[in-house]
PDB file with one MODEL, atoms N, CA, C and O in Angstrom:
MODEL        1
ATOM      1  N   MET A   1      18.196  53.465  -0.562  1.00  0.00           N
ATOM      2  CA  MET A   1      18.467  54.382   0.614  1.00  0.00           C
ATOM      3  C   MET A   1      18.750  53.631   1.733  1.00  0.00           C
ATOM      4  O   MET A   1      18.085  52.604   1.868  1.00  0.00           O
ATOM      5  N   HIS A   2      19.679  53.928   2.673  1.00  0.00           N
ATOM      6  CA  HIS A   2      19.839  53.140   3.797  1.00  0.00           C
ATOM      7  C   HIS A   2      19.163  53.798   5.099  1.00  0.00           C
ATOM      8  O   HIS A   2      19.337  54.975   5.414  1.00  0.00           O
ATOM      9  N   HIS A   3      18.403  52.925   5.784  1.00  0.00           N
ATOM     10  CA  HIS A   3      17.677  53.496   6.913  1.00  0.00           C
ATOM     11  C   HIS A   3      18.335  52.930   8.187  1.00  0.00           C
ATOM     12  O   HIS A   3      18.799  51.790   8.208  1.00  0.00           O
ATOM     13  N   PRO A   4      18.359  53.723   9.204  1.00  0.00           N
ATOM     14  CA  PRO A   4      18.773  53.103  10.589  1.00  0.00           C
ATOM     15  C   PRO A   4      17.813  52.057  11.035  1.00  0.00           C
ATOM     16  O   PRO A   4      16.627  52.105  10.712  1.00  0.00           O
ATOM     17  N   PRO A   5      18.305  51.129  11.761  1.00  0.00           N
ATOM     18  CA  PRO A   5      17.396  50.040  12.194  1.00  0.00           C
ATOM     19  C   PRO A   5      16.266  50.621  13.156  1.00  0.00           C
ATOM     20  O   PRO A   5      16.523  51.601  13.855  1.00  0.00           O
ATOM     21  N   THR A   6      15.132  50.069  13.184  1.00  0.00           N
ATOM     22  CA  THR A   6      14.160  50.548  14.019  1.00  0.00           C
ATOM     23  C   THR A   6      14.394  50.158  15.438  1.00  0.00           C
ATOM     24  O   THR A   6      13.897  50.843  16.331  1.00  0.00           O
ATOM     25  N   THR A   7      15.135  49.077  15.720  1.00  0.00           N
ATOM     26  CA  THR A   7      15.539  48.638  17.061  1.00  0.00           C
ATOM     27  C   THR A   7      16.833  48.123  16.938  1.00  0.00           C
ATOM     28  O   THR A   7      17.284  47.739  15.858  1.00  0.00           O
ATOM     29  N   PHE A   8      17.582  48.088  18.210  1.00  0.00           N
ATOM     30  CA  PHE A   8      18.851  47.315  18.248  1.00  0.00           C
ATOM     31  C   PHE A   8      18.635  46.206  19.153  1.00  0.00           C
ATOM     32  O   PHE A   8      17.967  46.337  20.179  1.00  0.00           O
ATOM     33  N   GLU A   9      19.225  45.026  18.777  1.00  0.00           N
ATOM     34  CA  GLU A   9      19.232  43.986  19.593  1.00  0.00           C
ATOM     35  C   GLU A   9      20.543  43.825  20.462  1.00  0.00           C
ATOM     36  O   GLU A   9      21.613  43.592  19.900  1.00  0.00           O
ATOM     37  N   VAL A  10      20.453  43.956  21.892  1.00  0.00           N
ATOM     38  CA  VAL A  10      21.458  44.093  22.679  1.00  0.00           C
ATOM     39  C   VAL A  10      21.857  42.996  23.410  1.00  0.00           C
ATOM     40  O   VAL A  10      21.020  42.101  23.527  1.00  0.00           O
ATOM     41  N   ASN A  11      23.118  42.822  24.018  1.00  0.00           N
ATOM     42  CA  ASN A  11      23.509  41.744  24.782  1.00  0.00           C
ATOM     43  C   ASN A  11      23.380  42.123  26.149  1.00  0.00           C
ATOM     44  O   ASN A  11      24.250  42.865  26.605  1.00  0.00           O
ATOM     45  N   GLY A  12      22.458  41.749  26.877  1.00  0.00           N
ATOM     46  CA  GLY A  12      22.204  42.029  28.380  1.00  0.00           C
ATOM     47  C   GLY A  12      23.481  41.662  29.196  1.00  0.00           C
ATOM     48  O   GLY A  12      23.839  42.484  30.039  1.00  0.00           O
ATOM     49  N   ALA A  13      24.133  40.638  29.056  1.00  0.00           N
ATOM     50  CA  ALA A  13      25.141  40.327  29.832  1.00  0.00           C
ATOM     51  C   ALA A  13      26.349  41.255  29.678  1.00  0.00           C
ATOM     52  O   ALA A  13      27.064  41.563  30.631  1.00  0.00           O
ATOM     53  N   ALA A  14      26.536  41.679  28.437  1.00  0.00           N
ATOM     54  CA  ALA A  14      27.547  42.687  28.203  1.00  0.00           C
ATOM     55  C   ALA A  14      27.249  44.059  28.743  1.00  0.00           C
ATOM     56  O   ALA A  14      28.164  44.798  29.108  1.00  0.00           O
ATOM     57  N   ILE A  15      25.939  44.423  28.803  1.00  0.00           N
ATOM     58  CA  ILE A  15      25.574  45.630  29.292  1.00  0.00           C
ATOM     59  C   ILE A  15      25.954  45.636  30.905  1.00  0.00           C
ATOM     60  O   ILE A  15      26.572  46.522  31.495  1.00  0.00           O
ATOM     61  N   ARG A  16      25.421  44.419  31.455  1.00  0.00           N
ATOM     62  CA  ARG A  16      25.736  44.249  33.090  1.00  0.00           C
ATOM     63  C   ARG A  16      27.454  44.272  33.219  1.00  0.00           C
ATOM     64  O   ARG A  16      28.018  44.994  34.041  1.00  0.00           O
ATOM     65  N   LYS A  17      28.110  43.465  32.378  1.00  0.00           N
ATOM     66  CA  LYS A  17      29.529  43.534  32.732  1.00  0.00           C
ATOM     67  C   LYS A  17      30.290  44.912  32.596  1.00  0.00           C
ATOM     68  O   LYS A  17      31.239  45.284  33.286  1.00  0.00           O
ATOM     69  N   LEU A  18      29.707  45.557  31.612  1.00  0.00           N
ATOM     70  CA  LEU A  18      30.275  46.954  31.505  1.00  0.00           C
ATOM     71  C   LEU A  18      29.939  47.839  32.592  1.00  0.00           C
ATOM     72  O   LEU A  18      30.770  48.620  33.056  1.00  0.00           O
ATOM     73  N   ARG A  19      28.640  47.741  33.059  1.00  0.00           N
ATOM     74  CA  ARG A  19      28.160  48.465  34.187  1.00  0.00           C
ATOM     75  C   ARG A  19      28.946  48.149  35.430  1.00  0.00           C
ATOM     76  O   ARG A  19      29.348  49.054  36.161  1.00  0.00           O
ATOM     77  N   MET A  20      29.160  46.940  35.669  1.00  0.00           N
ATOM     78  CA  MET A  20      29.932  46.547  36.957  1.00  0.00           C
ATOM     79  C   MET A  20      31.414  46.897  36.857  1.00  0.00           C
ATOM     80  O   MET A  20      32.051  47.271  37.842  1.00  0.00           O
ATOM     81  N   ARG A  21      31.973  46.761  35.578  1.00  0.00           N
ATOM     82  CA  ARG A  21      33.396  47.175  35.502  1.00  0.00           C
ATOM     83  C   ARG A  21      33.519  48.684  35.691  1.00  0.00           C
ATOM     84  O   ARG A  21      34.574  49.151  36.120  1.00  0.00           O
ATOM     85  N   ALA A  22      32.535  49.425  35.403  1.00  0.00           N
ATOM     86  CA  ALA A  22      32.621  50.949  35.466  1.00  0.00           C
ATOM     87  C   ALA A  22      32.273  51.242  36.896  1.00  0.00           C
ATOM     88  O   ALA A  22      32.438  52.402  37.274  1.00  0.00           O
ATOM     89  N   GLY A  23      31.744  50.219  37.870  1.00  0.00           N
ATOM     90  CA  GLY A  23      31.470  50.505  39.032  1.00  0.00           C
ATOM     91  C   GLY A  23      30.231  51.414  39.382  1.00  0.00           C
ATOM     92  O   GLY A  23      30.142  52.100  40.400  1.00  0.00           O
ATOM     93  N   VAL A  24      29.326  51.319  38.423  1.00  0.00           N
ATOM     94  CA  VAL A  24      28.002  52.109  38.487  1.00  0.00           C
ATOM     95  C   VAL A  24      26.857  51.366  38.894  1.00  0.00           C
ATOM     96  O   VAL A  24      26.607  50.295  38.342  1.00  0.00           O
ATOM     97  N   GLU A  25      26.120  51.828  39.819  1.00  0.00           N
ATOM     98  CA  GLU A  25      24.877  51.264  40.149  1.00  0.00           C
ATOM     99  C   GLU A  25      23.833  51.369  39.030  1.00  0.00           C
ATOM    100  O   GLU A  25      23.786  52.333  38.266  1.00  0.00           O
ATOM    101  N   MET A  26      23.002  50.323  38.977  1.00  0.00           N
ATOM    102  CA  MET A  26      22.016  50.257  37.915  1.00  0.00           C
ATOM    103  C   MET A  26      21.096  51.405  37.981  1.00  0.00           C
ATOM    104  O   MET A  26      20.588  51.762  36.918  1.00  0.00           O
ATOM    105  N   SER A  27      20.800  52.042  39.067  1.00  0.00           N
ATOM    106  CA  SER A  27      19.962  53.215  39.046  1.00  0.00           C
ATOM    107  C   SER A  27      20.629  54.416  38.481  1.00  0.00           C
ATOM    108  O   SER A  27      20.029  55.248  37.800  1.00  0.00           O
ATOM    109  N   GLU A  28      22.040  54.488  38.821  1.00  0.00           N
ATOM    110  CA  GLU A  28      22.721  55.670  38.255  1.00  0.00           C
ATOM    111  C   GLU A  28      22.923  55.491  36.729  1.00  0.00           C
ATOM    112  O   GLU A  28      22.827  56.479  36.001  1.00  0.00           O
ATOM    113  N   LEU A  29      23.179  54.358  36.256  1.00  0.00           N
ATOM    114  CA  LEU A  29      23.224  54.183  34.795  1.00  0.00           C
ATOM    115  C   LEU A  29      21.953  54.476  34.039  1.00  0.00           C
ATOM    116  O   LEU A  29      21.946  55.090  32.972  1.00  0.00           O
ATOM    117  N   ALA A  30      20.881  54.012  34.637  1.00  0.00           N
ATOM    118  CA  ALA A  30      19.617  54.272  34.093  1.00  0.00           C
ATOM    119  C   ALA A  30      19.263  55.701  33.930  1.00  0.00           C
ATOM    120  O   ALA A  30      18.637  56.103  32.949  1.00  0.00           O
ATOM    121  N   GLU A  31      19.686  56.513  34.950  1.00  0.00           N
ATOM    122  CA  GLU A  31      19.445  57.759  35.101  1.00  0.00           C
ATOM    123  C   GLU A  31      20.281  58.520  34.142  1.00  0.00           C
ATOM    124  O   GLU A  31      19.737  59.459  33.561  1.00  0.00           O
ATOM    125  N   ARG A  32      21.583  58.239  33.880  1.00  0.00           N
ATOM    126  CA  ARG A  32      22.389  58.761  32.947  1.00  0.00           C
ATOM    127  C   ARG A  32      21.980  58.481  31.552  1.00  0.00           C
ATOM    128  O   ARG A  32      22.293  59.306  30.694  1.00  0.00           O
ATOM    129  N   ALA A  33      21.306  57.396  31.211  1.00  0.00           N
ATOM    130  CA  ALA A  33      20.842  56.950  30.017  1.00  0.00           C
ATOM    131  C   ALA A  33      19.454  57.467  29.680  1.00  0.00           C
ATOM    132  O   ALA A  33      18.987  57.384  28.544  1.00  0.00           O
ATOM    133  N   GLY A  34      18.781  58.029  30.764  1.00  0.00           N
ATOM    134  CA  GLY A  34      17.432  58.388  30.421  1.00  0.00           C
ATOM    135  C   GLY A  34      16.411  57.345  30.354  1.00  0.00           C
ATOM    136  O   GLY A  34      15.330  57.613  29.831  1.00  0.00           O
ATOM    137  N   ILE A  35      16.651  56.145  30.846  1.00  0.00           N
ATOM    138  CA  ILE A  35      15.808  55.053  30.922  1.00  0.00           C
ATOM    139  C   ILE A  35      15.379  54.668  32.306  1.00  0.00           C
ATOM    140  O   ILE A  35      16.017  55.036  33.292  1.00  0.00           O
ATOM    141  N   SER A  36      14.368  53.976  32.380  1.00  0.00           N
ATOM    142  CA  SER A  36      13.995  53.540  33.925  1.00  0.00           C
ATOM    143  C   SER A  36      14.961  52.404  34.368  1.00  0.00           C
ATOM    144  O   SER A  36      15.523  51.660  33.565  1.00  0.00           O
ATOM    145  N   ARG A  37      15.103  52.337  35.708  1.00  0.00           N
ATOM    146  CA  ARG A  37      15.812  51.177  36.155  1.00  0.00           C
ATOM    147  C   ARG A  37      15.270  50.011  35.967  1.00  0.00           C
ATOM    148  O   ARG A  37      16.055  49.063  35.921  1.00  0.00           O
ATOM    149  N   ARG A  38      14.057  49.779  35.834  1.00  0.00           N
ATOM    150  CA  ARG A  38      13.190  48.532  35.635  1.00  0.00           C
ATOM    151  C   ARG A  38      13.495  48.141  34.069  1.00  0.00           C
ATOM    152  O   ARG A  38      13.636  46.955  33.771  1.00  0.00           O
ATOM    153  N   TYR A  39      13.580  49.035  33.215  1.00  0.00           N
ATOM    154  CA  TYR A  39      13.868  48.726  31.803  1.00  0.00           C
ATOM    155  C   TYR A  39      15.319  48.142  31.778  1.00  0.00           C
ATOM    156  O   TYR A  39      15.563  47.083  31.200  1.00  0.00           O
ATOM    157  N   LEU A  40      16.289  48.886  32.437  1.00  0.00           N
ATOM    158  CA  LEU A  40      17.695  48.483  32.471  1.00  0.00           C
ATOM    159  C   LEU A  40      17.794  47.140  33.079  1.00  0.00           C
ATOM    160  O   LEU A  40      18.586  46.310  32.634  1.00  0.00           O
ATOM    161  N   ASN A  41      17.045  46.906  34.044  1.00  0.00           N
ATOM    162  CA  ASN A  41      17.148  45.468  34.651  1.00  0.00           C
ATOM    163  C   ASN A  41      16.677  44.368  33.783  1.00  0.00           C
ATOM    164  O   ASN A  41      17.311  43.319  33.663  1.00  0.00           O
ATOM    165  N   HIS A  42      15.538  44.615  33.166  1.00  0.00           N
ATOM    166  CA  HIS A  42      15.037  43.794  32.032  1.00  0.00           C
ATOM    167  C   HIS A  42      16.038  43.476  30.956  1.00  0.00           C
ATOM    168  O   HIS A  42      16.170  42.350  30.477  1.00  0.00           O
ATOM    169  N   LEU A  43      16.741  44.541  30.602  1.00  0.00           N
ATOM    170  CA  LEU A  43      17.670  44.235  29.573  1.00  0.00           C
ATOM    171  C   LEU A  43      18.904  43.405  29.971  1.00  0.00           C
ATOM    172  O   LEU A  43      19.372  42.467  29.326  1.00  0.00           O
ATOM    173  N   GLU A  44      19.363  43.909  31.158  1.00  0.00           N
ATOM    174  CA  GLU A  44      20.456  43.011  31.776  1.00  0.00           C
ATOM    175  C   GLU A  44      20.206  41.449  32.032  1.00  0.00           C
ATOM    176  O   GLU A  44      21.051  40.567  31.875  1.00  0.00           O
ATOM    177  N   LEU A  45      18.910  41.280  32.448  1.00  0.00           N
ATOM    178  CA  LEU A  45      18.478  39.955  32.619  1.00  0.00           C
ATOM    179  C   LEU A  45      18.152  39.124  31.400  1.00  0.00           C
ATOM    180  O   LEU A  45      18.023  37.900  31.398  1.00  0.00           O
ATOM    181  N   GLY A  46      18.030  39.947  30.345  1.00  0.00           N
ATOM    182  CA  GLY A  46      17.628  39.225  29.110  1.00  0.00           C
ATOM    183  C   GLY A  46      16.162  39.064  28.835  1.00  0.00           C
ATOM    184  O   GLY A  46      15.835  38.487  27.798  1.00  0.00           O
ATOM    185  N   SER A  47      15.271  39.502  29.636  1.00  0.00           N
ATOM    186  CA  SER A  47      13.919  39.482  29.401  1.00  0.00           C
ATOM    187  C   SER A  47      13.393  40.518  28.341  1.00  0.00           C
ATOM    188  O   SER A  47      12.308  40.398  27.771  1.00  0.00           O
ATOM    189  N   ARG A  48      14.202  41.459  28.156  1.00  0.00           N
ATOM    190  CA  ARG A  48      14.057  42.414  27.051  1.00  0.00           C
ATOM    191  C   ARG A  48      15.476  42.370  26.259  1.00  0.00           C
ATOM    192  O   ARG A  48      16.558  42.185  26.815  1.00  0.00           O
ATOM    193  N   HIS A  49      15.309  42.549  25.018  1.00  0.00           N
ATOM    194  CA  HIS A  49      16.699  42.689  24.346  1.00  0.00           C
ATOM    195  C   HIS A  49      16.714  43.591  23.134  1.00  0.00           C
ATOM    196  O   HIS A  49      17.700  43.690  22.404  1.00  0.00           O
ATOM    197  N   ARG A  50      15.512  44.286  22.936  1.00  0.00           N
ATOM    198  CA  ARG A  50      15.480  45.407  21.856  1.00  0.00           C
ATOM    199  C   ARG A  50      15.405  46.688  22.465  1.00  0.00           C
ATOM    200  O   ARG A  50      14.711  46.884  23.462  1.00  0.00           O
ATOM    201  N   MET A  51      16.120  47.614  21.889  1.00  0.00           N
ATOM    202  CA  MET A  51      16.151  48.978  22.248  1.00  0.00           C
ATOM    203  C   MET A  51      15.862  49.985  21.135  1.00  0.00           C
ATOM    204  O   MET A  51      16.419  49.775  20.058  1.00  0.00           O
ATOM    205  N   ARG A  52      15.138  50.952  21.241  1.00  0.00           N
ATOM    206  CA  ARG A  52      14.933  51.957  20.255  1.00  0.00           C
ATOM    207  C   ARG A  52      16.293  52.802  20.056  1.00  0.00           C
ATOM    208  O   ARG A  52      17.101  52.884  20.981  1.00  0.00           O
ATOM    209  N   PRO A  53      16.501  53.391  18.881  1.00  0.00           N
ATOM    210  CA  PRO A  53      17.761  53.917  18.625  1.00  0.00           C
ATOM    211  C   PRO A  53      18.105  55.001  19.667  1.00  0.00           C
ATOM    212  O   PRO A  53      19.244  55.032  20.134  1.00  0.00           O
ATOM    213  N   GLY A  54      17.225  55.838  20.027  1.00  0.00           N
ATOM    214  CA  GLY A  54      17.570  57.079  21.018  1.00  0.00           C
ATOM    215  C   GLY A  54      18.048  56.540  22.335  1.00  0.00           C
ATOM    216  O   GLY A  54      19.003  57.053  22.918  1.00  0.00           O
ATOM    217  N   PHE A  55      17.333  55.422  22.843  1.00  0.00           N
ATOM    218  CA  PHE A  55      17.612  54.861  24.102  1.00  0.00           C
ATOM    219  C   PHE A  55      18.981  54.003  24.113  1.00  0.00           C
ATOM    220  O   PHE A  55      19.766  53.916  25.056  1.00  0.00           O
ATOM    221  N   TYR A  56      19.083  53.396  22.859  1.00  0.00           N
ATOM    222  CA  TYR A  56      20.434  52.553  22.776  1.00  0.00           C
ATOM    223  C   TYR A  56      21.562  53.519  22.677  1.00  0.00           C
ATOM    224  O   TYR A  56      22.584  53.246  23.306  1.00  0.00           O
ATOM    225  N   THR A  57      21.514  54.599  21.979  1.00  0.00           N
ATOM    226  CA  THR A  57      22.605  55.601  21.713  1.00  0.00           C
ATOM    227  C   THR A  57      22.886  56.099  23.114  1.00  0.00           C
ATOM    228  O   THR A  57      24.059  56.126  23.487  1.00  0.00           O
ATOM    229  N   ALA A  58      21.915  56.497  23.926  1.00  0.00           N
ATOM    230  CA  ALA A  58      22.078  57.044  25.255  1.00  0.00           C
ATOM    231  C   ALA A  58      22.796  56.072  26.095  1.00  0.00           C
ATOM    232  O   ALA A  58      23.806  56.389  26.724  1.00  0.00           O
ATOM    233  N   LEU A  59      22.297  54.918  26.111  1.00  0.00           N
ATOM    234  CA  LEU A  59      22.954  53.750  27.006  1.00  0.00           C
ATOM    235  C   LEU A  59      24.393  53.565  26.563  1.00  0.00           C
ATOM    236  O   LEU A  59      25.314  53.634  27.377  1.00  0.00           O
ATOM    237  N   ARG A  60      24.580  53.337  25.315  1.00  0.00           N
ATOM    238  CA  ARG A  60      25.912  53.329  24.814  1.00  0.00           C
ATOM    239  C   ARG A  60      26.927  54.230  25.187  1.00  0.00           C
ATOM    240  O   ARG A  60      28.069  53.885  25.488  1.00  0.00           O
ATOM    241  N   ASP A  61      26.423  55.617  25.164  1.00  0.00           N
ATOM    242  CA  ASP A  61      27.194  56.843  25.540  1.00  0.00           C
ATOM    243  C   ASP A  61      27.444  56.882  26.944  1.00  0.00           C
ATOM    244  O   ASP A  61      28.561  57.194  27.358  1.00  0.00           O
ATOM    245  N   ALA A  62      26.433  56.570  27.776  1.00  0.00           N
ATOM    246  CA  ALA A  62      26.540  56.398  29.278  1.00  0.00           C
ATOM    247  C   ALA A  62      27.570  55.468  29.774  1.00  0.00           C
ATOM    248  O   ALA A  62      28.279  55.734  30.745  1.00  0.00           O
ATOM    249  N   LEU A  63      27.649  54.331  29.071  1.00  0.00           N
ATOM    250  CA  LEU A  63      28.721  53.311  29.270  1.00  0.00           C
ATOM    251  C   LEU A  63      29.903  53.598  28.606  1.00  0.00           C
ATOM    252  O   LEU A  63      30.815  52.810  28.857  1.00  0.00           O
ATOM    253  N   ASN A  64      30.169  54.549  27.787  1.00  0.00           N
ATOM    254  CA  ASN A  64      31.212  54.861  27.086  1.00  0.00           C
ATOM    255  C   ASN A  64      31.674  53.553  26.353  1.00  0.00           C
ATOM    256  O   ASN A  64      32.824  53.121  26.436  1.00  0.00           O
ATOM    257  N   ALA A  65      30.730  52.998  25.670  1.00  0.00           N
ATOM    258  CA  ALA A  65      30.906  51.706  24.998  1.00  0.00           C
ATOM    259  C   ALA A  65      30.793  51.862  23.454  1.00  0.00           C
ATOM    260  O   ALA A  65      30.410  52.917  22.947  1.00  0.00           O
ATOM    261  N   THR A  66      31.145  50.755  22.720  1.00  0.00           N
ATOM    262  CA  THR A  66      30.871  50.774  21.269  1.00  0.00           C
ATOM    263  C   THR A  66      29.915  49.760  20.943  1.00  0.00           C
ATOM    264  O   THR A  66      29.523  48.931  21.764  1.00  0.00           O
ATOM    265  N   ASP A  67      29.491  49.824  19.607  1.00  0.00           N
ATOM    266  CA  ASP A  67      28.398  49.001  19.155  1.00  0.00           C
ATOM    267  C   ASP A  67      28.784  47.480  19.392  1.00  0.00           C
ATOM    268  O   ASP A  67      27.982  46.624  19.765  1.00  0.00           O
ATOM    269  N   GLU A  68      30.095  47.272  19.127  1.00  0.00           N
ATOM    270  CA  GLU A  68      30.629  45.847  19.134  1.00  0.00           C
ATOM    271  C   GLU A  68      30.481  45.331  20.708  1.00  0.00           C
ATOM    272  O   GLU A  68      30.210  44.157  20.958  1.00  0.00           O
ATOM    273  N   ASP A  69      30.659  46.191  21.599  1.00  0.00           N
ATOM    274  CA  ASP A  69      30.493  45.928  23.009  1.00  0.00           C
ATOM    275  C   ASP A  69      29.034  45.500  23.327  1.00  0.00           C
ATOM    276  O   ASP A  69      28.870  44.513  24.045  1.00  0.00           O
ATOM    277  N   LEU A  70      28.003  46.153  22.858  1.00  0.00           N
ATOM    278  CA  LEU A  70      26.721  46.064  23.292  1.00  0.00           C
ATOM    279  C   LEU A  70      25.946  45.323  22.499  1.00  0.00           C
ATOM    280  O   LEU A  70      25.125  44.664  23.137  1.00  0.00           O
ATOM    281  N   LEU A  71      25.900  45.170  21.166  1.00  0.00           N
ATOM    282  CA  LEU A  71      24.935  44.545  20.241  1.00  0.00           C
ATOM    283  C   LEU A  71      25.176  42.965  20.434  1.00  0.00           C
ATOM    284  O   LEU A  71      26.224  42.374  20.695  1.00  0.00           O
ATOM    285  N   ALA A  72      23.883  42.472  20.225  1.00  0.00           N
ATOM    286  CA  ALA A  72      24.028  40.876  20.283  1.00  0.00           C
ATOM    287  C   ALA A  72      24.611  40.449  19.067  1.00  0.00           C
ATOM    288  O   ALA A  72      24.550  41.159  18.063  1.00  0.00           O
ATOM    289  N   GLU A  73      25.271  39.154  19.074  1.00  0.00           N
ATOM    290  CA  GLU A  73      25.844  38.593  17.914  1.00  0.00           C
ATOM    291  C   GLU A  73      24.707  38.079  17.004  1.00  0.00           C
ATOM    292  O   GLU A  73      23.707  37.545  17.484  1.00  0.00           O
ATOM    293  N   GLU A  74      24.889  38.254  15.678  1.00  0.00           N
ATOM    294  CA  GLU A  74      23.819  37.886  14.666  1.00  0.00           C
ATOM    295  C   GLU A  74      23.652  36.360  14.824  1.00  0.00           C
ATOM    296  O   GLU A  74      22.840  35.752  14.127  1.00  0.00           O
TER     297      GLU A  74
ENDMDL
END
């Protein structure tokens, strides 16, 4: 049986690049994704790089991004 991953490893630099390209402030993106600005900052800076599925999906949708855009390379 296939189970969804318990966490997603994200590429913080890609998150930042997509956010900047969209012209969105960090606080606005965090609000859209339902996560804290501090958590988003940690993701972008690379001090955190794992996200739970619900938060990951919300961030991906808020950025209008794909998994290929956001996930860290294996």
